[in-house]
Amino acid sequence: MTELENYLFSGIPIRTTLDNSTTVQYAGLLCQLTMKARSTVRDIDPQNDLTFLRIRSKKHEIMVAPDKEYLLIVIQNPCE
Amino acid sequence: SQTSQDASVQTDQSIDVAQAFQQEVQVDYTSLLLFLQRVEDVVIKELNKNWTSRAFDGFEVNWTDQNETVLCLHTLSYPEAQDQHLQVTSVSWNATGSVLACSYGRLNDGDWSTEKSYVCTWNLDRRGLDPQRPDLVVDVPSSVLCLAFHPSQPSLIAGGLFSGETVVWDTSRRDDPLIWRTGLTDDTHTDPIYQVDWLPDAKHSNHVRLLSVSTDGKVLVWREEREGRLALAEGFALVAQQIPRSAQLKKLTWGEAAVGVTSLSFSHFDPRVFIVGVEGGYSLKCSMAAETPALRQTGSSVPLRAPAELAFSPHAGPVYSVSCSPFHRNLFLSCGTDGQVHLNSMLQTHPLLSLQLSKKYLFCVRWSPVRPLVFAAASGEGDVHLFDFAKSSQKPAVSIKQAAAECPVYCLEFNIKQTQLLAAGDATGTVRVWQLSSDFTEQGPREVTHLEQLASEATD
C-alpha cells in the first residue's frame, strides 16, 4: 500500500509527501469540493456540519479532514 | 528578420499557487499542531478501517455506455498497392491519434526486392473519408518494412526500407515529403530494416533521434545533420560470442546463433533499457549505456558497442516482435515463428508464461496502453487475438477474424489517444481499424496489483 499525505491552508499547501504539481492540483480541487460538501451538509440541516469527506475511486481513496483553518488530505491505496 | 511584441500576458493560476508553495508560507505552527493532533486519531482510524474493509469488494461503477462487441470501423486499402499484391508490413498511429499510416511491401519472400512500394495515410476523423483513397500516398523506391510516427509531432513519420536505409517523411509537405534520409553509406545497414523507433527523449526535443534495427545484427541511432542527411550518432552490434550466457539456459550452439535483430522495444520506465528479439529465437535485454566495444566493427564511422546484458530462454524459432509493459518495469512479451507468446520478467531467464496462440507464426504482439493485463497478437491464420489475464491465463478473451485462414496479419498497433481503437494490417493489403468493447478500454480496479502478482510468480 502506498500512503501519501498533504496539509493545506486556504488552498495553499503547507506540507506534502507528493511532488509539487500534484500537490497543488489536489489542494485546489479538494478545497473547492470540501467547501461544496460542507455547504451541502449545512443546507440540508443548518445545525449540522461536515466532519469528514471520503472519495472512493477505482484506483484509491481520498480522505479529507476539514477544519476552520486547515485541511488534511490523505490518499490511500486500499489493498485487496 | 522579425520583431515581436507581447500584446498581453496571461499568468497561469496554478503557477501562482505553486510559487506561493515554494516560498515559506506564513503559518501559525502552534495552531497547525493543535489541528493535526485533533484529526490524527480520526484519520488513522479511517485508514485502518480501509485496510480491512470489504465494503467495496466487487463494486464497480459504469460511467460510460458499455460497448459489448468488437466492431470493424474501417477497412482501408490502396488499390494500386493491392494490384501489385503488396502486403501491409506496418501500421502506425500519429501523435494526435487521428491519422493512421500503413506501409506496403513484402514480407514473405527473401529476394532482394527492388520494386517500389507505398506509404499511405488516412485521417480517420476527417469527414468524407474514402477508405480506398488515402489522404497521402508516398511512392518509395524500395519496399518499406516498418513505420513509426513521431511521438509528439503529428506529421513526422519514419520508415525503414528493404535496402537498409532509414528515412523520415513530413506528411504535411505534399510535393516532396521526404525530409531526412540516411542514404547508403558505410554506416547504413546491410540488411533490411525491420523496425524503426524514435528514441524516448525525442518527445521533448526538436532534434531528430531515430533508431533502426536490422537482420545485419546492428542497432543504430541516427541524428540529423545538414541537408536532409541522417548521420550515425551511436551504434550497437550483436555478436554471438558477446551474448551473456546464463548457466540456466540449456546448452545451445552459440557459435552460429543468428543475431539478426527483428524487433525492439524500449522500457517505459528506464529509457536506456531496451529489449531486442533476434532471428535465433532469443530476446535480449540491452542497455544504451553499454560500453564494451563490439567484436565486429564493420568500418562504421562511430565505434559500435555490445549492448546485450541478459539473454532470455529462446523461442523455437525467430522472434518477430517484442513489447515492454507500460505498467510494469520488468514485464515484456515476445512472439515468433513458434506461434507462442512468452511473458517474461527481465529478472529471470525463463518465461513466466508460454502461450501457444497459433499453429503458424505470430507476427506482432503489443501490450494495451490502458489495460495492464491485456495484450494483442497477430497470427498467421489471419486472427487478431486479444488476451486478458483478468479473464484467463490460457486462452484469448476475444479472437478477431481479420482475414481468410491462410492470410497472415502482419502488424497491429493500439491507438494511444483513442484507446478503443486497434489497427491491424494483413497480407491482402488491407488495414482494418477495430473498435474494441468497453472492457478492453477501461482499467479495472485492481489490475496493476494483479499484474504485479503475475510478475512475481517465478518459475525456477
Coordinates of C-alpha atoms in Angstrom, one line a residue:
Chain A
M1 CA 0.0 0.0 0.0
T2 CA 1.2 3.5 -0.7
E3 CA 0.1 6.3 1.5
L4 CA 0.6 9.9 0.7
E5 CA -0.4 13.0 2.7
N6 CA -0.5 16.7 2.4
Y7 CA -1.8 19.5 4.5
L8 CA -3.4 22.6 3.2
F9 CA -4.0 26.2 4.3
S10 CA -6.8 28.0 2.3
G11 CA -5.8 26.3 -0.9
I12 CA -2.1 26.8 -0.4
P13 CA -0.2 23.6 0.5
I14 CA 1.9 23.7 3.7
R15 CA 3.5 20.3 3.8
T16 CA 3.3 17.4 1.4
T17 CA 4.8 14.0 0.6
L18 CA 3.8 14.3 -3.1
D19 CA 5.5 16.3 -5.8
N20 CA 4.7 20.0 -6.1
S21 CA 2.5 20.0 -9.1
T22 CA 0.3 17.1 -8.0
T23 CA 0.0 18.6 -4.5
V24 CA -1.1 21.9 -6.0
Q25 CA -3.7 20.1 -8.1
Y26 CA -5.1 18.1 -5.2
A27 CA -5.1 21.2 -3.0
G28 CA -7.0 23.4 -5.4
L29 CA -9.6 20.8 -6.4
L30 CA -10.2 19.3 -2.9
C31 CA -10.5 22.7 -1.2
Q32 CA -13.4 23.6 -3.6
L33 CA -15.0 20.2 -3.2
T34 CA -14.8 20.3 0.6
M35 CA -16.4 23.7 0.7
K36 CA -19.2 22.4 -1.6
A37 CA -19.6 19.3 0.6
R38 CA -19.8 21.5 3.7
S39 CA -22.4 23.8 2.3
T40 CA -24.4 20.8 1.1
V41 CA -24.5 19.4 4.7
R42 CA -25.4 22.7 6.2
D43 CA -28.1 23.5 3.6
I44 CA -29.8 20.3 4.5
D45 CA -29.6 21.0 8.2
P46 CA -28.1 24.2 9.5
Q47 CA -27.3 22.7 12.8
N48 CA -25.1 20.1 11.2
D49 CA -21.6 20.4 9.8
L50 CA -19.1 18.5 7.8
T51 CA -16.7 16.4 9.8
F52 CA -15.0 14.1 7.3
L53 CA -15.0 13.6 3.5
R54 CA -14.1 10.4 1.7
I55 CA -14.0 9.9 -2.1
R56 CA -13.7 6.4 -3.4
S57 CA -12.3 5.9 -6.9
K58 CA -11.3 3.0 -9.0
K59 CA -7.7 3.4 -8.0
H60 CA -7.6 4.7 -4.5
E61 CA -9.5 6.6 -1.7
I62 CA -9.1 10.2 -0.9
M63 CA -9.8 11.3 2.7
V64 CA -10.2 14.9 3.8
A65 CA -10.3 16.0 7.5
P66 CA -11.5 19.6 7.4
D67 CA -11.2 22.4 10.0
K68 CA -11.7 26.1 10.2
E69 CA -8.2 26.9 9.0
Y70 CA -6.6 23.8 7.7
L71 CA -7.4 20.7 5.7
L72 CA -5.6 17.3 5.9
I73 CA -5.7 15.2 2.8
V74 CA -4.7 11.6 2.8
I75 CA -4.6 9.4 -0.3
Q76 CA -4.7 5.7 0.3
N77 CA -4.5 2.6 -2.0
P78 CA -6.7 0.1 -0.2
C79 CA -5.3 -3.4 -0.5
E80 CA -7.2 -6.3 -2.0
Chain B
S1 CA 14.0 39.3 -39.8
Q2 CA 11.1 39.7 -37.5
T3 CA 10.4 41.5 -34.3
S4 CA 7.6 40.7 -32.0
Q5 CA 5.9 42.3 -29.1
D6 CA 3.7 40.8 -26.5
A7 CA 0.2 42.3 -26.6
S8 CA -0.8 40.9 -23.4
V9 CA 0.4 38.5 -20.8
Q10 CA -1.7 35.9 -19.0
T11 CA -0.4 34.2 -15.9
D12 CA -1.5 30.7 -15.2
Q13 CA -3.4 30.4 -11.9
S14 CA -1.8 27.2 -10.9
I15 CA 1.7 28.5 -11.4
D16 CA 1.0 31.3 -8.9
V17 CA -0.1 28.8 -6.3
A18 CA 2.9 26.7 -6.9
Q19 CA 5.1 29.7 -6.5
A20 CA 3.3 30.5 -3.3
F21 CA 4.1 27.0 -2.2
Q22 CA 7.7 27.4 -2.9
Q23 CA 8.0 30.4 -0.6
E24 CA 7.7 29.9 3.1
V25 CA 4.0 30.2 3.8
Q26 CA 3.3 32.2 6.9
V27 CA 1.9 29.5 9.1
D28 CA 1.0 29.6 12.8
Y29 CA 2.7 26.4 13.7
T30 CA 1.0 26.2 17.1
S31 CA -2.5 26.1 15.7
L32 CA -1.3 23.8 12.9
L33 CA 0.0 21.4 15.6
L34 CA -3.3 21.6 17.5
F35 CA -5.2 20.8 14.3
L36 CA -3.1 17.8 13.5
Q37 CA -3.4 16.5 17.0
R38 CA -7.2 16.8 16.7
V39 CA -7.5 15.0 13.4
E40 CA -4.8 12.4 13.8
D41 CA -6.8 9.8 15.6
V42 CA -9.8 10.1 13.3
V43 CA -7.7 9.8 10.1
I44 CA -5.7 6.9 11.4
K45 CA -8.8 5.1 12.4
E46 CA -10.2 5.5 8.9
L47 CA -7.0 4.4 7.3
N48 CA -7.0 1.2 9.4
K49 CA -10.7 0.6 8.6
N50 CA -9.9 0.8 4.9
W51 CA -7.2 -1.8 5.1
T52 CA -9.7 -4.4 6.3
S53 CA -12.8 -3.2 4.7
R54 CA -14.6 -5.5 2.3
A55 CA -17.4 -3.0 1.7
F56 CA -16.4 -2.2 -1.8
D57 CA -15.4 -5.7 -3.0
G58 CA -16.8 -6.3 -6.4
F59 CA -18.4 -2.9 -6.5
E60 CA -17.8 -1.3 -9.8
V61 CA -19.5 1.7 -11.4
N62 CA -20.2 2.2 -15.1
W63 CA -19.9 5.8 -16.2
T64 CA -20.0 5.2 -19.9
D65 CA -22.2 3.2 -22.1
Q66 CA -20.9 -0.2 -22.1
N67 CA -20.0 -1.3 -25.6
E68 CA -20.2 -5.1 -25.7
T69 CA -18.8 -6.0 -29.0
V70 CA -15.8 -5.6 -31.2
L71 CA -16.6 -3.8 -34.4
C72 CA -14.7 -3.3 -37.6
L73 CA -14.9 0.5 -38.0
H74 CA -12.9 0.9 -41.2
T75 CA -11.4 -1.3 -43.9
L76 CA -8.7 0.7 -45.6
S77 CA -6.7 -0.2 -48.6
Y78 CA -4.8 1.3 -51.5
P79 CA -6.0 -0.5 -54.7
E80 CA -2.8 0.2 -56.7
A81 CA -0.7 -1.5 -54.0
Q82 CA -3.2 -4.4 -53.8
D83 CA -3.0 -4.8 -57.6
Q84 CA 0.7 -5.3 -57.2
H85 CA 0.0 -7.9 -54.5
L86 CA 1.8 -5.9 -51.9
Q87 CA 1.2 -6.6 -48.2
V88 CA 0.8 -4.3 -45.3
T89 CA 4.0 -4.5 -43.5
S90 CA 3.5 -2.0 -40.7
V91 CA 0.9 0.4 -39.3
S92 CA 1.4 3.4 -37.1
W93 CA -0.9 6.0 -35.4
N94 CA 0.2 9.6 -35.2
A95 CA 0.7 11.7 -32.1
T96 CA -2.9 13.0 -32.1
G97 CA -4.4 9.6 -32.7
S98 CA -6.4 10.8 -35.8
V99 CA -4.1 9.7 -38.6
L100 CA -3.2 6.1 -39.4
A101 CA -0.4 5.3 -41.7
C102 CA 0.5 2.0 -43.3
S103 CA 3.4 0.8 -45.3
Y104 CA 3.2 -1.6 -48.3
G105 CA 5.9 -4.0 -49.0
R106 CA 6.6 -7.7 -49.0
L107 CA 7.4 -9.9 -46.0
N108 CA 7.1 -13.3 -47.5
D109 CA 9.9 -13.6 -49.9
G110 CA 13.5 -13.3 -49.3
D111 CA 14.6 -12.0 -52.6
W112 CA 16.3 -8.6 -52.9
S113 CA 13.3 -6.6 -53.7
T114 CA 13.7 -3.6 -55.8
E115 CA 10.1 -3.0 -56.6
K116 CA 8.7 0.3 -55.4
S117 CA 6.2 0.5 -52.6
Y118 CA 3.9 2.9 -50.8
V119 CA 3.3 4.6 -47.5
C120 CA -0.4 5.7 -47.2
T121 CA -2.0 7.8 -44.6
W122 CA -5.7 8.3 -43.7
N123 CA -7.1 10.9 -41.4
L124 CA -9.9 8.9 -39.7
D125 CA -11.5 11.9 -38.1
R126 CA -12.0 13.7 -41.4
R127 CA -15.4 13.9 -43.0
G128 CA -15.6 12.3 -46.4
L129 CA -13.1 9.7 -45.6
D130 CA -12.7 7.3 -48.5
P131 CA -11.3 4.0 -47.4
Q132 CA -9.8 3.3 -50.8
R133 CA -8.3 6.7 -51.3
P134 CA -5.6 7.5 -48.7
D135 CA -5.1 11.2 -47.9
L136 CA -1.5 10.9 -48.8
V137 CA 0.4 8.3 -50.8
V138 CA 4.2 8.4 -50.8
D139 CA 6.0 6.5 -53.5
V140 CA 9.1 4.8 -52.2
P141 CA 11.7 3.2 -54.4
S142 CA 12.2 0.2 -52.1
S143 CA 10.0 -1.9 -50.0
V144 CA 9.0 -0.2 -46.7
L145 CA 9.1 -2.7 -43.9
C146 CA 8.4 -0.6 -40.9
L147 CA 6.9 2.7 -39.9
A148 CA 6.9 4.9 -36.8
F149 CA 5.1 8.2 -36.4
H150 CA 6.9 10.8 -34.2
P151 CA 5.6 10.7 -30.6
S152 CA 4.8 14.4 -30.4
Q153 CA 5.0 15.9 -33.9
P154 CA 1.9 14.7 -35.7
S155 CA 3.2 15.0 -39.2
L156 CA 6.6 13.3 -39.0
I157 CA 6.9 9.6 -39.8
A158 CA 10.0 7.4 -40.0
G159 CA 10.3 4.4 -42.2
G160 CA 12.8 1.5 -42.6
L161 CA 13.5 0.2 -46.0
F162 CA 14.4 -3.2 -47.5
S163 CA 17.5 -1.5 -48.9
G164 CA 18.8 -0.8 -45.3
E165 CA 18.0 2.9 -45.5
T166 CA 16.1 4.8 -42.8
V167 CA 14.1 7.8 -43.9
V168 CA 11.8 10.4 -42.4
W169 CA 8.8 11.9 -44.2
D170 CA 6.9 15.0 -43.3
T171 CA 3.3 14.3 -44.2
S172 CA 2.3 17.9 -44.2
R173 CA 4.5 18.5 -47.3
R174 CA 2.6 17.2 -50.2
D175 CA 5.0 17.8 -53.0
D176 CA 8.1 16.2 -51.5
P177 CA 7.5 14.7 -48.1
L178 CA 11.0 13.1 -47.8
I179 CA 13.0 15.3 -45.4
W180 CA 15.7 13.1 -43.9
R181 CA 17.5 10.0 -45.1
T182 CA 20.5 8.0 -44.1
G183 CA 21.4 7.3 -47.7
L184 CA 23.5 4.2 -48.5
T185 CA 26.9 4.7 -46.8
D186 CA 29.4 2.6 -44.9
D187 CA 27.3 3.3 -41.8
T188 CA 23.9 2.1 -43.1
H189 CA 22.5 -1.3 -42.5
T190 CA 23.4 -4.0 -45.0
D191 CA 20.2 -5.9 -44.5
P192 CA 16.5 -4.9 -44.5
I193 CA 15.4 -2.8 -41.5
Y194 CA 12.7 -4.5 -39.6
Q195 CA 11.9 -1.8 -37.1
V196 CA 12.4 1.9 -36.6
D197 CA 11.7 3.8 -33.4
W198 CA 12.0 7.4 -32.2
L199 CA 14.2 7.5 -29.1
P200 CA 12.2 8.1 -25.9
D201 CA 13.7 11.5 -25.5
A202 CA 12.5 12.5 -29.0
K203 CA 9.2 13.6 -27.4
H204 CA 10.7 16.6 -25.8
S205 CA 13.4 17.6 -28.2
N206 CA 13.4 19.3 -31.5
H207 CA 16.2 17.2 -32.8
V208 CA 15.7 14.1 -34.8
R209 CA 16.9 11.0 -33.0
L210 CA 16.0 7.7 -34.5
L211 CA 16.8 4.1 -34.1
S212 CA 16.8 1.3 -36.6
V213 CA 17.3 -2.4 -36.2
S214 CA 18.1 -4.9 -38.9
T215 CA 18.9 -8.5 -39.5
D216 CA 22.6 -7.5 -40.0
G217 CA 22.7 -7.6 -36.3
K218 CA 23.0 -3.9 -35.7
V219 CA 21.0 -1.4 -33.7
L220 CA 21.9 2.1 -35.0
V221 CA 21.0 5.5 -33.7
W222 CA 20.7 8.3 -36.2
R223 CA 20.8 12.1 -35.7
E224 CA 20.1 14.9 -38.0
E225 CA 22.9 16.5 -40.0
R226 CA 22.7 19.2 -42.7
E227 CA 20.8 19.0 -45.9
G228 CA 18.5 16.2 -45.0
R229 CA 21.1 13.7 -44.1
L230 CA 20.9 11.4 -41.1
A231 CA 24.3 10.7 -39.6
L232 CA 25.2 7.9 -37.3
A233 CA 25.2 9.1 -33.7
E234 CA 25.9 5.8 -31.9
G235 CA 25.5 2.1 -32.7
F236 CA 25.4 -1.4 -31.3
A237 CA 26.3 -4.6 -32.9
L238 CA 25.2 -8.0 -31.6
V239 CA 27.8 -10.7 -31.9
A240 CA 27.0 -14.3 -30.8
Q241 CA 30.1 -14.6 -28.7
Q242 CA 29.2 -11.4 -26.7
I243 CA 25.8 -12.5 -25.7
P244 CA 25.8 -13.2 -21.9
R245 CA 25.1 -16.9 -21.3
S246 CA 23.1 -17.7 -18.3
A247 CA 24.0 -21.0 -16.7
Q248 CA 20.3 -21.8 -16.6
L249 CA 19.9 -21.9 -20.4
K250 CA 20.4 -25.4 -21.8
K251 CA 23.5 -25.9 -23.9
L252 CA 23.0 -24.4 -27.3
T253 CA 25.2 -23.9 -30.3
W254 CA 26.0 -20.3 -29.7
G255 CA 28.7 -20.1 -32.3
E256 CA 26.2 -19.9 -35.2
A257 CA 23.4 -18.2 -33.2
A258 CA 21.8 -15.9 -35.7
V259 CA 21.8 -12.5 -34.2
G260 CA 19.9 -10.6 -36.9
V261 CA 17.6 -8.2 -35.0
T262 CA 14.0 -8.3 -35.9
S263 CA 12.3 -6.2 -33.2
L264 CA 13.0 -3.8 -30.4
S265 CA 11.0 -2.3 -27.5
F266 CA 12.1 0.4 -25.1
S267 CA 11.3 0.1 -21.4
H268 CA 8.7 2.6 -20.4
F269 CA 10.4 3.0 -17.0
D270 CA 14.1 3.3 -17.9
P271 CA 14.7 4.9 -21.3
R272 CA 18.2 3.4 -21.6
V273 CA 16.9 -0.1 -21.3
F274 CA 15.6 -1.9 -24.4
I275 CA 14.6 -5.5 -25.3
V276 CA 15.5 -6.9 -28.7
G277 CA 14.3 -10.0 -30.4
V278 CA 16.6 -11.9 -32.8
E279 CA 16.4 -14.5 -35.5
G280 CA 18.0 -17.1 -33.3
G281 CA 14.9 -17.0 -31.1
Y282 CA 16.3 -15.1 -28.2
S283 CA 15.1 -12.0 -26.5
L284 CA 17.9 -9.9 -25.1
K285 CA 17.9 -7.2 -22.5
C286 CA 20.2 -4.4 -23.7
S287 CA 21.3 -1.0 -22.5
M288 CA 22.1 2.2 -24.3
A289 CA 24.7 2.8 -21.7
A290 CA 26.7 -0.3 -22.5
E291 CA 30.4 0.4 -23.0
T292 CA 32.0 -2.8 -24.2
P293 CA 33.1 -2.5 -27.8
A294 CA 31.5 -5.0 -30.2
L295 CA 33.8 -7.7 -31.6
R296 CA 32.6 -6.8 -35.0
Q297 CA 33.3 -3.2 -36.2
T298 CA 32.2 -3.0 -39.8
G299 CA 34.1 0.1 -40.8
S300 CA 31.4 2.4 -39.4
S301 CA 32.3 5.9 -38.5
V302 CA 31.2 5.5 -34.9
P303 CA 32.6 2.6 -32.8
L304 CA 29.9 0.0 -32.2
R305 CA 29.2 -1.3 -28.8
A306 CA 27.9 -4.6 -27.5
P307 CA 24.6 -3.9 -25.8
A308 CA 23.3 -7.2 -24.5
E309 CA 23.2 -7.7 -20.7
L310 CA 21.0 -10.7 -20.4
A311 CA 19.7 -13.4 -22.7
F312 CA 16.3 -15.0 -22.1
S313 CA 15.2 -18.5 -22.8
P314 CA 14.6 -18.8 -26.5
H315 CA 11.6 -19.4 -28.7
A316 CA 11.8 -22.4 -31.0
G317 CA 12.2 -20.1 -34.0
P318 CA 12.9 -16.5 -34.8
V319 CA 11.4 -13.8 -32.6
Y320 CA 9.3 -11.4 -34.7
S321 CA 8.1 -9.0 -32.1
V322 CA 8.7 -7.8 -28.5
S323 CA 6.8 -5.4 -26.3
C324 CA 7.6 -3.9 -22.9
S325 CA 4.7 -3.4 -20.5
P326 CA 3.7 0.2 -20.0
F327 CA 2.6 -0.7 -16.4
H328 CA 5.3 -2.9 -15.0
R329 CA 9.0 -2.2 -15.3
N330 CA 10.1 -5.8 -15.6
L331 CA 7.5 -7.4 -17.8
F332 CA 7.7 -7.9 -21.6
L333 CA 6.2 -10.1 -24.2
S334 CA 7.8 -11.8 -27.2
C335 CA 6.4 -13.8 -30.0
G336 CA 7.7 -15.6 -33.1
T337 CA 7.5 -18.4 -35.6
D338 CA 6.8 -21.0 -33.0
G339 CA 3.3 -19.5 -32.6
Q340 CA 3.9 -18.8 -28.9
V341 CA 3.8 -15.7 -26.8
H342 CA 6.2 -15.6 -23.9
L343 CA 5.5 -13.4 -20.9
N344 CA 9.0 -12.7 -19.5
S345 CA 10.3 -10.8 -16.5
M346 CA 13.6 -9.0 -17.0
L347 CA 14.7 -10.5 -13.7
Q348 CA 14.8 -14.1 -14.8
T349 CA 15.8 -16.2 -17.8
H350 CA 12.8 -18.5 -18.2
P351 CA 9.4 -17.1 -19.2
L352 CA 6.7 -16.6 -16.6
L353 CA 4.2 -17.9 -19.1
S354 CA 4.3 -19.5 -22.5
L355 CA 1.0 -19.3 -24.5
Q356 CA 0.5 -21.3 -27.7
L357 CA -1.7 -18.9 -29.6
S358 CA -1.2 -20.1 -33.2
K359 CA -0.2 -23.2 -35.1
K360 CA 1.5 -20.9 -37.6
Y361 CA 3.6 -17.8 -36.9
L362 CA 2.8 -14.9 -34.6
F363 CA 4.0 -11.7 -36.3
C364 CA 3.3 -9.0 -33.8
V365 CA 2.5 -8.6 -30.1
R366 CA 1.6 -5.4 -28.3
W367 CA 0.6 -4.6 -24.8
S368 CA -2.6 -2.5 -24.4
P369 CA -1.8 1.1 -23.5
V370 CA -4.7 1.3 -21.0
R371 CA -5.4 -2.2 -19.6
P372 CA -2.4 -3.5 -17.8
L373 CA -3.5 -7.1 -18.2
V374 CA -4.3 -7.0 -21.9
F375 CA -2.3 -7.6 -25.0
A376 CA -3.0 -8.3 -28.7
A377 CA -1.2 -10.7 -31.0
A378 CA -1.4 -11.0 -34.8
S379 CA -1.3 -14.5 -36.2
G380 CA -0.5 -16.3 -39.5
E381 CA -4.1 -17.7 -39.5
G382 CA -5.5 -14.2 -40.1
D383 CA -6.6 -13.6 -36.5
V384 CA -6.0 -10.8 -34.0
H385 CA -6.0 -12.4 -30.6
L386 CA -6.9 -10.2 -27.6
F387 CA -5.7 -11.7 -24.4
D388 CA -6.9 -10.6 -21.0
F389 CA -5.1 -12.1 -17.9
A390 CA -8.0 -10.9 -15.8
K391 CA -10.2 -13.4 -17.6
S392 CA -8.0 -16.3 -18.5
S393 CA -4.3 -17.1 -18.4
Q394 CA -4.7 -19.8 -21.0
K395 CA -6.8 -18.6 -23.9
P396 CA -7.6 -15.4 -25.6
A397 CA -10.6 -13.4 -24.4
V398 CA -11.5 -12.5 -28.0
S399 CA -10.2 -13.7 -31.3
I400 CA -11.0 -11.3 -34.2
K401 CA -11.0 -12.8 -37.6
Q402 CA -9.3 -10.2 -39.8
A403 CA -8.6 -12.1 -42.9
A404 CA -9.1 -15.5 -44.5
A405 CA -7.5 -18.6 -43.0
E406 CA -4.2 -18.6 -44.9
C407 CA -3.7 -14.9 -44.9
P408 CA -1.5 -13.6 -42.1
V409 CA -2.0 -10.4 -40.1
Y410 CA 1.5 -8.8 -40.0
C411 CA 1.2 -5.8 -37.8
L412 CA -1.0 -4.2 -35.2
E413 CA -1.0 -1.0 -33.1
F414 CA -3.2 0.3 -30.4
N415 CA -4.2 4.0 -30.6
I416 CA -2.9 5.7 -27.5
K417 CA -5.2 8.7 -27.8
Q418 CA -8.4 6.9 -28.7
T419 CA -7.9 3.9 -26.7
Q420 CA -10.8 1.9 -28.1
L421 CA -9.1 1.6 -31.5
L422 CA -6.8 -1.1 -32.7
A423 CA -5.4 -1.1 -36.2
A424 CA -4.1 -4.2 -37.9
G425 CA -2.6 -4.8 -41.4
D426 CA -2.6 -8.1 -43.3
A427 CA -1.2 -9.8 -46.3
T428 CA -4.1 -8.9 -48.6
G429 CA -3.0 -5.3 -48.4
T430 CA -5.9 -4.3 -46.1
V431 CA -5.8 -2.3 -42.9
R432 CA -8.7 -2.8 -40.5
V433 CA -9.5 -0.4 -37.7
W434 CA -11.2 -2.3 -34.9
Q435 CA -13.3 -0.7 -32.2
L436 CA -12.8 -2.7 -29.0
S437 CA -15.5 -3.3 -26.5
S438 CA -15.5 -1.3 -23.3
D439 CA -14.0 -4.0 -21.2
F440 CA -10.8 -3.6 -23.2
T441 CA -10.5 0.1 -22.7
E442 CA -11.1 0.8 -19.0
Q443 CA -8.7 -0.2 -16.4
G444 CA -10.2 -2.4 -13.7
P445 CA -9.8 -1.5 -10.0
R446 CA -7.0 -3.9 -9.0
E447 CA -5.3 -4.6 -12.3
V448 CA -1.9 -3.3 -11.5
T449 CA -1.8 -5.4 -8.4
H450 CA -2.8 -8.5 -10.4
L451 CA -0.1 -7.7 -12.9
E452 CA 2.5 -7.5 -10.1
Q453 CA 1.3 -10.8 -8.8
L454 CA 1.9 -12.3 -12.2
A455 CA 5.3 -10.8 -12.4
S456 CA 6.4 -12.2 -9.1
E457 CA 5.5 -15.8 -9.9
A458 CA 9.0 -17.1 -10.5
T459 CA 9.1 -20.5 -12.3
D460 CA 12.5 -21.7 -11.4

